[in-house]
Amino acid sequence: MLTCDHPLSPDRYNDRVEDHLRVTEFYHASQIGVVQNQKALVNALIERWHPNTHTFHLPIGECAVTLEDVALILGLPTDGLPVTGMTMSSFSALEAECLLQFGVAPRKSECRGCCIKLTWLRELKENMQLTNELSIQRYVKCHIMLLIRTILFGDKSGAGVHWKFLPLLRDFASIGHYSWGHLYRGLCRASRYNCKEIDGPITLLLGWAWIRLPYLSPLPRELHSFPLANRWRNWERGDRKYRYLNLAHFRKAFDEFLWVAYAVDRVDPNIIPPEIYM
């Protein structure tokens, strides 16, 4: 069975930067709390994943995570530019990018290969004085990098975030122009026979399964919370038995698949912000 250690505790932010977070479109994702993993369910889904079509093959047919799912489950923009760019392994390039974005750079001991340690980013963020526009933007960029690691593009180490995302944050006003929802790469890699671990947006995958296949979900704790991932924030506190359901249980459950859409009786339209509808 694949290991998929997740999640990390969410990073909080100073209330003074809320308006800036809204400009970047990361405000809603910042509200997502701890959504505990169900490893057997994730493994059962990966068994059904076909990388050639980027879809889950279930008894009733094919289905996939959609942009609508990304917008509602994570509260992220989905109609923007693709999150793409060059990946460089040079420490000097990492150092130069951090100096440009934050005014300081980590030492080699504060990095792991191409990843900046989360401890360095958290310390930088916590010690930042929010005295002017530049310092507020730097603070928000630190927060976004931490969100990328904990919510969006988690890696297996749990210790750092790849610095390749930093160039996308250079122009503060353009951060919200990207489509930050992402899933396929992690699932395609995890579906290989020799893969032992999965990374990527596990919160999105779990939220998709629990909303689209509600008979597979633990008991929701916050039905009127947005983003929809927060329905299952700290679900273990109210449904501890669900944690121990095994792979065989979920394999059998897929035979009872019934697609459930975002109907008004299941998702209150009044909790969805206007910018998400747009």
XYZ file of N, CA and C in Angstrom:
834
model
N 0.843 -1.193 0.000
C 0.000 0.000 0.000
C 0.878 1.242 0.000
N 0.498 2.228 -0.798
C 1.228 3.491 -0.834
C 1.107 4.208 0.496
N 2.199 4.859 0.909
C 2.119 5.739 2.064
C 1.791 7.143 1.575
N 1.025 7.874 2.374
C 0.646 9.238 2.001
C 0.429 10.022 3.281
N 1.526 10.339 3.944
C 1.451 11.035 5.220
C 0.945 12.455 5.002
N -0.144 12.760 5.655
C -0.817 14.030 5.425
C -1.887 14.160 6.483
N -2.210 15.339 6.957
C -1.716 16.625 6.519
C -0.802 17.245 7.562
N -0.259 18.396 7.217
C 0.436 19.232 8.180
C -0.562 20.233 8.749
N -0.270 20.730 9.941
C -1.143 21.746 10.520
C -1.116 23.004 9.659
N -2.262 23.648 9.468
C -2.301 24.851 8.642
C -1.551 25.996 9.304
N -1.054 26.901 8.487
C -0.353 28.075 8.991
C -1.328 29.239 9.102
N -1.371 29.851 10.265
C -2.236 31.000 10.496
C -1.575 32.265 9.951
N -2.328 33.337 9.897
C -1.782 34.593 9.363
C -2.312 35.765 10.175
N -1.609 36.877 10.095
C -2.005 38.115 10.757
C -3.238 38.687 10.058
N -4.247 39.058 10.821
C -5.483 39.568 10.244
C -5.270 40.826 9.405
N -4.172 41.519 9.632
C -3.912 42.753 8.889
C -3.678 42.505 7.399
N -3.349 41.275 7.028
C -3.022 40.999 5.622
C -4.205 40.392 4.871
N -5.390 40.378 5.478
C -6.530 39.707 4.842
C -6.830 40.274 3.458
N -6.844 41.599 3.331
C -7.157 42.201 2.029
C -6.128 41.804 0.976
N -4.867 41.706 1.371
C -3.822 41.295 0.423
C -3.983 39.825 0.034
N -4.386 38.990 0.976
C -4.650 37.588 0.659
C -5.789 37.474 -0.345
N -6.787 38.327 -0.208
C -7.909 38.304 -1.151
C -7.453 38.703 -2.550
N -6.527 39.648 -2.637
C -5.994 40.061 -3.944
C -5.315 38.887 -4.639
N -4.610 38.062 -3.866
C -3.887 36.923 -4.450
C -4.795 35.726 -4.713
N -6.050 35.767 -4.245
C -7.013 34.668 -4.371
C -6.672 33.484 -3.467
N -5.799 33.700 -2.472
C -5.461 32.629 -1.534
C -6.174 32.770 -0.199
N -7.093 33.716 -0.099
C -7.780 33.923 1.175
C -8.590 32.690 1.566
N -9.397 32.175 0.648
C -10.269 31.050 0.992
C -9.456 29.794 1.331
N -8.401 29.528 0.573
C -7.556 28.363 0.870
C -6.904 28.498 2.244
N -6.704 29.739 2.691
C -6.095 29.975 4.001
C -7.028 29.600 5.146
N -8.306 29.403 4.848
C -9.267 29.053 5.891
C -9.360 27.544 6.118
N -8.721 26.754 5.257
C -8.815 25.298 5.369
C -8.031 24.815 6.586
N -8.690 24.020 7.407
C -8.043 23.479 8.598
C -7.447 22.103 8.344
N -7.236 21.355 9.408
C -6.641 20.023 9.303
C -7.709 19.032 8.840
N -7.493 18.437 7.673
C -8.373 17.396 7.150
C -7.564 16.093 7.175
N -7.836 15.262 8.166
C -7.036 14.046 8.331
C -7.195 13.120 7.125
N -6.132 12.416 6.840
C -6.105 11.516 5.690
C -6.822 10.201 6.000
N -7.311 9.540 4.952
C -7.775 8.149 5.036
C -6.984 7.383 3.971
N -5.891 6.751 4.392
C -4.936 6.175 3.449
C -5.553 5.072 2.591
N -6.424 4.258 3.165
C -7.022 3.161 2.389
C -7.870 3.712 1.246
N -8.631 4.770 1.492
C -9.444 5.384 0.439
C -8.561 5.952 -0.660
N -7.492 6.652 -0.294
C -6.580 7.214 -1.295
C -5.980 6.107 -2.151
N -5.562 5.012 -1.521
C -4.990 3.893 -2.273
C -6.020 3.258 -3.203
N -7.255 3.133 -2.740
C -8.307 2.549 -3.584
C -8.569 3.424 -4.801
N -8.530 4.734 -4.629
C -8.729 5.648 -5.751
C -7.572 5.551 -6.745
N -6.351 5.463 -6.227
C -5.178 5.393 -7.114
C -5.209 4.113 -7.943
N -5.702 3.025 -7.370
C -5.840 1.787 -8.135
C -6.754 1.974 -9.341
N -7.701 2.876 -9.237
C -8.666 3.121 -10.312
C -8.214 4.209 -11.273
N -7.056 4.824 -11.021
C -6.591 5.956 -11.825
C -5.867 5.476 -13.084
N -6.231 6.035 -14.228
C -5.565 5.728 -15.490
C -4.846 6.971 -15.991
N -3.508 6.952 -15.982
C -2.756 8.148 -16.353
C -2.927 8.559 -17.805
N -3.269 7.622 -18.677
C -3.429 7.985 -20.098
C -4.629 8.889 -20.331
N -5.667 8.700 -19.545
C -6.882 9.506 -19.717
C -7.095 10.506 -18.593
N -6.261 10.429 -17.553
C -6.414 11.303 -16.384
C -7.808 11.190 -15.789
N -8.294 9.962 -15.667
C -9.619 9.709 -15.102
C -9.581 8.489 -14.191
N -10.572 8.430 -13.298
C -10.787 7.239 -12.486
C -11.715 6.312 -13.255
N -11.325 5.040 -13.374
C -12.159 4.054 -14.055
C -12.939 3.274 -12.994
N -14.229 3.541 -12.926
C -15.118 2.906 -11.956
C -16.135 2.035 -12.690
N -16.833 1.144 -11.987
C -17.760 0.238 -12.661
C -18.781 0.939 -13.558
N -19.204 2.114 -13.177
C -20.220 2.819 -13.957
C -19.631 3.586 -15.137
N -18.313 3.784 -15.128
C -17.666 4.544 -16.195
C -16.497 5.359 -15.666
N -16.092 6.384 -16.416
C -14.965 7.223 -16.047
C -15.439 8.505 -15.380
N -14.643 8.997 -14.427
C -14.925 10.286 -13.811
C -13.600 10.907 -13.392
N -13.620 12.216 -13.135
C -12.381 12.921 -12.836
C -12.656 14.126 -11.957
N -11.603 14.630 -11.328
C -11.678 15.880 -10.591
C -11.773 17.015 -11.606
N -12.720 17.910 -11.413
C -12.945 19.004 -12.358
C -12.506 20.333 -11.766
N -12.497 21.360 -12.608
C -12.180 22.697 -12.129
C -13.224 23.177 -11.124
N -14.453 22.756 -11.315
C -15.499 23.102 -10.349
C -15.153 22.539 -8.980
N -14.636 21.317 -8.941
C -14.229 20.708 -7.678
C -13.124 21.524 -7.012
N -12.142 21.931 -7.792
C -11.029 22.714 -7.245
C -11.543 24.012 -6.631
N -12.423 24.693 -7.349
C -12.944 25.976 -6.883
C -13.740 25.822 -5.591
N -14.583 24.797 -5.507
C -15.465 24.655 -4.353
C -14.795 23.976 -3.163
N -13.925 23.015 -3.423
C -13.297 22.271 -2.323
C -12.146 23.064 -1.708
N -11.341 23.728 -2.550
C -10.181 24.471 -2.049
C -10.377 25.979 -2.076
N -11.401 26.461 -2.783
C -11.620 27.899 -2.849
C -10.574 28.631 -3.665
N -10.047 27.963 -4.701
C -8.974 28.540 -5.512
C -9.481 28.954 -6.889
N -8.827 29.951 -7.515
C -9.197 30.325 -8.885
C -8.839 29.211 -9.865
N -9.656 29.035 -10.882
C -9.440 27.935 -11.828
C -9.422 28.399 -13.279
N -9.642 29.679 -13.517
C -9.732 30.152 -14.902
C -8.530 30.990 -15.300
N -7.388 30.753 -14.636
C -6.212 31.572 -14.893
C -5.142 30.871 -15.701
N -3.942 31.410 -15.608
C -2.793 30.877 -16.327
C -2.333 29.566 -15.697
N -1.723 28.677 -16.486
C -1.219 27.418 -15.912
C -0.038 27.668 -14.989
N 0.058 26.860 -13.938
C 1.188 26.937 -13.022
C 2.323 26.136 -13.633
N 3.218 26.836 -14.304
C 4.288 26.161 -15.023
C 5.514 27.067 -15.072
N 6.627 26.508 -15.445
C 7.864 27.277 -15.532
C 9.071 26.375 -15.454
N 10.264 26.963 -15.493
C 11.503 26.197 -15.441
C 11.797 25.750 -14.014
N 12.383 24.564 -13.882
C 12.835 24.060 -12.594
C 14.353 24.034 -12.597
N 14.955 24.870 -11.730
C 16.411 24.968 -11.670
C 16.898 24.398 -10.342
N 18.034 23.726 -10.370
C 18.572 23.094 -9.170
C 19.715 23.877 -8.537
N 20.059 25.020 -9.109
C 21.185 25.804 -8.623
C 20.841 26.509 -7.314
N 21.691 26.354 -6.298
C 21.461 27.070 -5.042
C 21.630 28.565 -5.228
N 22.547 28.962 -6.091
C 22.745 30.403 -6.321
C 21.496 31.035 -6.926
N 20.787 30.279 -7.780
C 19.541 30.804 -8.347
C 18.469 30.902 -7.263
N 18.384 29.895 -6.398
C 17.447 29.937 -5.270
C 17.746 31.139 -4.383
N 19.029 31.325 -4.093
C 19.459 32.431 -3.228
C 19.087 33.785 -3.836
N 19.327 33.938 -5.132
C 19.023 35.199 -5.806
C 17.527 35.474 -5.811
N 16.718 34.428 -6.008
C 15.264 34.612 -6.033
C 14.739 35.023 -4.657
N 15.261 34.415 -3.612
C 14.840 34.780 -2.259
C 15.254 36.204 -1.911
N 16.440 36.601 -2.319
C 16.879 37.984 -2.078
C 15.963 38.966 -2.790
N 15.562 38.629 -3.999
C 14.659 39.484 -4.765
C 13.290 39.575 -4.105
N 12.772 38.431 -3.632
C 11.401 38.393 -3.114
C 11.297 38.809 -1.648
N 12.273 38.394 -0.831
C 12.174 38.600 0.612
C 13.211 39.558 1.191
N 14.232 39.901 0.404
C 15.292 40.763 0.914
C 16.340 40.010 1.699
N 16.110 38.726 1.964
C 17.068 37.852 2.653
C 17.016 36.494 1.970
N 18.015 35.668 2.231
C 18.065 34.345 1.615
C 18.465 33.309 2.654
N 17.989 32.083 2.526
C 18.378 31.020 3.468
C 19.803 30.553 3.206
N 20.423 30.021 4.243
C 21.715 29.369 4.069
C 21.483 27.978 3.486
N 22.546 27.345 3.012
C 22.397 26.000 2.453
C 21.839 25.032 3.485
N 22.188 25.234 4.747
C 21.696 24.353 5.810
C 20.204 24.533 6.051
N 19.637 25.625 5.539
C 18.207 25.896 5.696
C 17.417 25.482 4.456
N 18.076 24.703 3.604
C 17.436 24.168 2.401
C 17.689 22.660 2.342
N 16.858 21.997 1.559
C 17.068 20.574 1.266
C 17.010 20.418 -0.236
N 18.181 20.401 -0.865
C 18.213 20.362 -2.321
C 17.576 21.610 -2.897
N 16.493 21.425 -3.668
C 15.782 22.555 -4.285
C 14.647 23.082 -3.415
N 14.544 22.579 -2.192
C 13.442 22.983 -1.310
C 13.935 23.900 -0.195
N 13.144 24.909 0.101
C 13.388 25.784 1.232
C 12.693 25.184 2.444
N 13.408 25.029 3.538
C 12.802 24.426 4.721
C 11.669 25.295 5.246
N 10.591 24.641 5.650
C 9.445 25.373 6.175
C 9.800 26.135 7.439
N 10.739 25.617 8.205
C 11.145 26.306 9.432
C 11.723 27.678 9.116
N 12.485 27.790 8.024
C 13.052 29.093 7.646
C 11.948 30.053 7.225
N 11.007 29.568 6.426
C 9.908 30.427 5.974
C 9.036 30.866 7.148
N 8.761 29.958 8.078
C 7.923 30.321 9.223
C 8.621 31.340 10.109
N 9.900 31.146 10.336
C 10.638 32.103 11.171
C 10.680 33.473 10.506
N 10.919 33.496 9.197
C 10.932 34.759 8.459
C 9.578 35.451 8.567
N 8.525 34.695 8.378
C 7.164 35.249 8.428
C 6.820 35.766 9.818
N 7.136 35.002 10.843
C 6.784 35.384 12.201
C 7.547 36.620 12.683
N 8.742 36.824 12.155
C 9.564 37.955 12.598
C 9.420 39.189 11.719
N 8.566 39.107 10.717
C 8.409 40.215 9.788
C 7.542 41.318 10.409
N 8.015 42.541 10.351
C 7.275 43.695 10.843
C 6.429 44.261 9.705
N 5.112 44.293 9.889
C 4.206 44.733 8.831
C 4.066 46.254 8.873
N 5.112 46.925 8.425
C 5.164 48.392 8.541
C 4.834 49.123 7.247
N 4.913 48.434 6.121
C 4.643 49.091 4.837
C 4.165 48.058 3.825
N 3.850 48.512 2.620
C 3.318 47.642 1.586
C 4.290 46.523 1.225
N 5.577 46.839 1.149
C 6.572 45.832 0.773
C 6.622 44.711 1.799
N 6.641 45.064 3.080
C 6.724 44.037 4.118
C 5.459 43.177 4.153
N 4.300 43.792 3.895
C 3.051 43.023 3.876
C 3.057 42.041 2.711
N 3.519 42.486 1.549
C 3.572 41.588 0.396
C 4.548 40.439 0.646
N 5.680 40.726 1.265
C 6.638 39.660 1.577
C 6.027 38.661 2.560
N 5.307 39.157 3.527
C 4.641 38.287 4.504
C 3.645 37.367 3.802
N 2.837 37.926 2.916
C 1.833 37.134 2.209
C 2.508 36.100 1.308
N 3.597 36.457 0.662
C 4.314 35.496 -0.180
C 4.844 34.325 0.652
N 5.352 34.616 1.853
C 5.785 33.544 2.759
C 4.611 32.628 3.085
N 3.482 33.243 3.381
C 2.288 32.464 3.734
C 1.844 31.586 2.566
N 1.884 32.116 1.360
C 1.481 31.344 0.181
C 2.422 30.153 -0.035
N 3.721 30.382 0.134
C 4.666 29.277 -0.016
C 4.371 28.160 0.994
N 3.995 28.530 2.202
C 3.635 27.530 3.204
C 2.331 26.823 2.834
N 1.374 27.570 2.288
C 0.122 26.962 1.838
C 0.368 25.969 0.706
N 1.255 26.339 -0.199
C 1.562 25.452 -1.324
C 2.042 24.104 -0.807
N 2.855 24.137 0.232
C 3.375 22.877 0.781
C 2.318 22.100 1.560
N 1.484 22.802 2.328
C 0.580 22.105 3.231
C -0.763 21.751 2.593
N -1.214 22.528 1.602
C -2.541 22.322 1.026
C -2.491 21.899 -0.442
N -1.622 22.517 -1.243
C -1.701 22.351 -2.696
C -0.768 21.299 -3.260
N 0.537 21.492 -3.088
C 1.514 20.622 -3.745
C 2.407 19.963 -2.698
N 1.814 19.222 -1.782
C 2.605 18.601 -0.739
C 3.633 17.636 -1.296
N 4.819 17.587 -0.666
C 5.816 16.596 -1.076
C 5.967 15.551 0.021
N 6.781 14.556 -0.232
C 6.887 13.413 0.667
C 7.667 13.739 1.936
N 8.582 14.697 1.869
C 9.436 14.961 3.014
C 8.694 15.677 4.128
N 7.772 16.553 3.772
C 7.059 17.329 4.784
C 7.913 18.400 5.416
N 9.128 18.612 4.894
C 10.057 19.537 5.541
C 10.279 20.827 4.758
N 10.015 20.818 3.460
C 10.327 21.999 2.668
C 9.407 22.157 1.486
N 9.496 23.327 0.856
C 8.704 23.627 -0.326
C 9.657 23.993 -1.455
N 9.401 23.482 -2.641
C 10.271 23.729 -3.787
C 10.245 25.214 -4.146
N 11.413 25.763 -4.404
C 11.482 27.202 -4.660
C 11.017 27.569 -6.068
N 10.698 26.562 -6.915
C 10.275 26.838 -8.290
C 8.986 27.658 -8.347
N 8.211 27.663 -7.244
C 6.973 28.443 -7.238
C 7.224 29.932 -7.006
N 8.384 30.273 -6.449
C 8.659 31.668 -6.111
C 8.572 32.625 -7.301
N 9.118 32.285 -8.474
C 9.018 33.223 -9.601
C 7.583 33.590 -9.967
N 6.619 32.711 -9.668
C 5.219 33.006 -9.965
C 4.657 34.065 -9.025
N 5.390 34.351 -7.935
C 4.928 35.327 -6.948
C 5.589 36.696 -7.115
N 6.464 36.848 -8.103
C 7.197 38.106 -8.255
C 6.268 39.303 -8.389
N 5.329 39.212 -9.308
C 4.366 40.295 -9.520
C 3.173 40.046 -8.608
N 3.090 40.777 -7.520
C 2.074 40.510 -6.501
C 0.659 40.593 -7.075
N 0.419 41.537 -7.949
C -0.921 41.726 -8.511
C -1.320 40.602 -9.449
N -0.337 39.817 -9.926
C -0.626 38.748 -10.890
C -0.761 37.375 -10.243
N -0.517 37.277 -8.935
C -0.560 35.968 -8.276
C -1.923 35.309 -8.458
N -2.970 36.089 -8.352
C -4.315 35.553 -8.477
C -4.737 35.223 -9.894
N -3.842 35.454 -10.865
C -4.171 35.176 -12.262
C -3.828 33.748 -12.667
N -3.254 32.967 -11.726
C -2.883 31.590 -12.037
C -3.971 30.621 -11.576
N -4.056 29.494 -12.256
C -4.952 28.418 -11.854
C -4.154 27.471 -10.964
N -4.316 27.628 -9.651
C -3.454 26.928 -8.706
C -3.915 25.513 -8.382
N -5.101 25.137 -8.778
C -5.554 23.771 -8.514
C -4.770 22.776 -9.357
N -4.300 21.703 -8.743
C -3.440 20.751 -9.458
C -3.576 19.379 -8.817
N -3.668 18.340 -9.627
C -3.795 16.992 -9.062
C -3.103 15.933 -9.892
N -3.180 16.036 -11.202
C -2.837 14.908 -12.068
C -1.411 14.396 -11.901
N -0.455 15.289 -11.701
C 0.930 14.832 -11.660
C 1.153 13.838 -10.527
N 0.636 14.177 -9.326
C 0.830 13.287 -8.187
C 0.154 11.945 -8.387
N -1.064 11.952 -8.968
C -1.778 10.699 -9.178
C -1.116 9.850 -10.247
N -0.658 10.473 -11.323
C -0.003 9.703 -12.387
C 1.266 9.039 -11.871
N 2.024 9.771 -11.075
C 3.253 9.195 -10.523
C 2.920 8.075 -9.538
N 1.894 8.267 -8.718
C 1.544 7.278 -7.706
C 0.999 5.994 -8.324
N 0.448 6.076 -9.541
C -0.138 4.892 -10.166
C 0.905 3.966 -10.773
N 2.176 4.374 -10.784
C 3.224 3.501 -11.303
C 3.456 2.340 -10.338
N 3.784 1.190 -10.896
C 3.884 -0.029 -10.090
C 4.980 0.058 -9.037
N 6.036 0.838 -9.305
C 7.171 0.900 -8.391
C 7.112 2.097 -7.452
N 6.013 2.836 -7.435
C 5.895 4.000 -6.568
C 5.471 3.563 -5.166
N 6.100 4.127 -4.157
C 5.816 3.753 -2.772
C 5.098 4.856 -2.002
N 5.109 6.090 -2.523
C 4.528 7.211 -1.802
C 3.747 8.090 -2.752
N 2.792 8.839 -2.204
C 2.045 9.799 -2.996
C 2.204 11.189 -2.374
N 2.342 12.182 -3.234
C 2.332 13.554 -2.759
C 1.281 14.308 -3.573
N 1.205 15.595 -3.380
C 0.222 16.387 -4.103
C -0.946 16.769 -3.203
N -2.010 17.299 -3.796
C -3.133 17.842 -3.016
C -4.079 16.753 -2.493
N -3.662 16.075 -1.432
C -4.494 15.019 -0.859
C -5.820 15.587 -0.361
N -5.799 16.821 0.161
C -7.043 17.430 0.644
C -8.068 17.529 -0.476
N -7.622 17.898 -1.676
C -8.524 17.992 -2.823
C -9.071 16.612 -3.189
N -8.205 15.618 -3.221
C -8.634 14.267 -3.590
C -9.652 13.713 -2.594
N -9.378 13.886 -1.302
C -10.306 13.403 -0.286
C -11.638 14.148 -0.364
N -11.578 15.474 -0.482
C -12.802 16.263 -0.566
C -13.642 15.871 -1.768
N -12.975 15.631 -2.899
C -13.691 15.213 -4.110
C -14.416 13.876 -3.882
N -13.704 12.918 -3.298
C -14.308 11.601 -3.070
C -15.481 11.701 -2.102
N -15.329 12.485 -1.052
C -16.363 12.545 -0.022
C -17.594 13.327 -0.478
N -17.408 14.295 -1.373
C -18.552 15.061 -1.866
C -19.240 14.339 -3.020
N -18.456 13.844 -3.957
C -19.034 13.159 -5.118
C -19.541 11.757 -4.786
N -18.920 11.111 -3.816
C -19.308 9.761 -3.390
C -19.614 9.808 -1.901
N -20.707 10.455 -1.504
C -20.946 10.732 -0.084
C -21.056 9.489 0.791
N -21.387 8.339 0.209
C -21.477 7.132 1.023
C -20.094 6.642 1.460
N -19.025 7.254 0.917
C -17.659 6.897 1.301
C -17.087 7.829 2.362
N -17.840 8.841 2.767
C -17.264 9.901 3.604
C -17.444 9.636 5.089
N -16.548 10.229 5.915
C -16.799 10.235 7.351
C -17.910 11.230 7.660
N -18.320 11.289 8.908
C -19.364 12.228 9.284
C -18.856 13.659 9.146
N -19.518 14.503 8.344
C -19.083 15.900 8.221
C -19.352 16.649 9.514
N -18.448 17.588 9.844
C -18.559 18.326 11.099
C -19.050 19.762 10.891
N -18.817 20.322 9.710
C -19.171 21.724 9.470
C -19.826 21.848 8.097
N -21.114 21.546 8.026
C -21.819 21.487 6.751
C -21.919 22.833 6.047
N -21.870 23.924 6.777
C -22.054 25.242 6.183
C -20.753 26.045 6.165
N -19.652 25.336 5.982
C -18.337 25.976 5.953
C -17.805 26.018 4.532
N -17.065 27.092 4.214
C -16.399 27.208 2.913
C -14.942 27.580 3.157
N -14.027 26.984 2.349
C -14.199 25.995 1.282
C -14.792 24.680 1.792
N -15.322 23.894 0.855
C -16.034 22.679 1.234
C -15.139 21.652 1.919
N -13.817 21.751 1.726
C -12.906 20.835 2.433
C -13.105 20.920 3.942
N -13.539 22.086 4.427
C -13.695 22.272 5.869
C -14.884 21.514 6.441
N -15.719 20.927 5.591
C -16.774 20.064 6.123
C -16.179 18.948 6.978
N -14.990 18.514 6.596
C -14.366 17.374 7.284
C -13.135 17.793 8.083
N -13.110 19.046 8.486
C -12.010 19.496 9.337
C -12.071 18.727 10.661
N -10.940 18.093 11.003
C -10.857 17.306 12.252
C -11.964 16.254 12.347
N -12.228 15.560 11.224
C -13.308 14.571 11.222
C -13.069 13.424 12.209
N -11.793 13.157 12.532
C -11.493 12.044 13.436
C -12.129 12.220 14.814
N -12.371 13.465 15.198
C -12.940 13.705 16.526
C -14.377 13.205 16.639
N -15.071 13.114 15.499
C -16.460 12.675 15.547
C -16.720 11.330 14.901
N -15.699 10.758 14.229
C -15.911 9.491 13.505
C -14.615 8.686 13.504
N -14.177 8.293 14.689
C -12.883 7.625 14.803
C -12.869 6.263 14.112
N -14.023 5.587 14.030
C -14.065 4.267 13.401
C -13.693 4.347 11.923
N -14.011 5.473 11.279
C -13.748 5.626 9.846
C -12.261 5.492 9.530
N -11.444 5.909 10.456
C -9.995 5.853 10.253
C -9.507 4.436 9.989
N -10.217 3.435 10.543
C -9.724 2.056 10.489
C -10.360 1.234 9.370
N -11.176 1.866 8.510
C -11.694 1.147 7.348
C -10.529 0.787 6.430
N -10.548 -0.419 5.881
C -9.395 -0.904 5.131
C -9.606 -0.828 3.619
N -8.562 -1.204 2.896
C -8.576 -1.128 1.442
C -9.680 -1.985 0.837
N -9.893 -3.169 1.381
C -10.934 -4.062 0.862
C -12.313 -3.417 0.967
N -12.547 -2.674 2.035
C -13.839 -2.000 2.212
C -14.094 -1.012 1.075
N -13.099 -0.203 0.753
C -13.306 0.819 -0.280
C -13.342 0.211 -1.675
N -12.569 -0.847 -1.898
C -12.647 -1.535 -3.199
C -14.063 -2.039 -3.452
N -14.654 -2.626 -2.444
C -16.022 -3.139 -2.585
C -17.025 -2.004 -2.735
N -16.786 -0.906 -2.031
C -17.723 0.210 -2.059
C -17.821 0.834 -3.448
N -16.729 0.795 -4.232
C -16.770 1.370 -5.582
C -17.768 0.635 -6.473
N -18.084 -0.596 -6.136
C -19.067 -1.337 -6.930
C -20.468 -0.757 -6.774
N -20.654 0.072 -5.746
C -21.952 0.697 -5.491
C -21.950 2.162 -5.921
N -21.061 2.480 -6.843
C -20.853 3.878 -7.242
C -22.140 4.509 -7.765
N -22.418 5.723 -7.269
C -23.521 6.522 -7.767
C -23.072 7.971 -7.756
N -22.938 8.568 -8.944
C -22.443 9.947 -9.056
C -23.432 10.922 -8.425
N -22.909 11.793 -7.561
C -23.741 12.808 -6.917
C -23.196 14.177 -7.270
N -24.016 15.023 -7.853
C -23.592 16.357 -8.270
C -23.736 17.351 -7.124
N -23.307 18.599 -7.372
C -23.438 19.664 -6.385
C -24.873 20.195 -6.416
N -25.780 19.470 -5.810
C -27.185 19.877 -5.792
C -27.426 20.844 -4.637
N -28.479 21.648 -4.778
C -28.801 22.649 -3.765
C -29.069 21.998 -2.414
N -29.628 20.791 -2.415
C -29.933 20.130 -1.146
C -28.681 19.568 -0.470
N -27.546 19.609 -1.154
C -26.303 19.100 -0.573
C -25.278 20.191 -0.319
N -25.291 21.257 -1.120
C -24.372 22.374 -0.939
C -25.186 23.671 -0.942
N -25.193 24.353 0.184
C -25.932 25.603 0.308
C -25.280 26.667 -0.573
N -25.956 27.148 -1.613
C -25.347 28.143 -2.504
C -25.001 29.450 -1.803
N -25.617 29.713 -0.658
C -25.373 30.964 0.055
C -23.994 31.015 0.708
N -23.339 29.861 0.868
C -22.005 29.874 1.492
C -20.900 30.060 0.460
N -21.239 29.992 -0.822
C -20.213 30.090 -1.874
C -20.025 31.558 -2.245
N -18.818 32.100 -2.091
C -18.564 33.516 -2.369
C -18.819 33.870 -3.824
N -19.220 35.107 -4.101
C -19.517 35.518 -5.481
C -18.347 35.325 -6.429
N -17.102 35.556 -5.933
C -15.947 35.436 -6.833
C -15.706 33.997 -7.260
N -16.173 33.034 -6.463
C -16.059 31.632 -6.851
C -17.083 31.303 -7.927
N -18.279 31.823 -7.762
C -19.302 31.647 -8.802
C -18.824 32.226 -10.126
N -18.162 33.369 -10.077
C -17.706 34.030 -11.303
C -16.655 33.206 -11.993
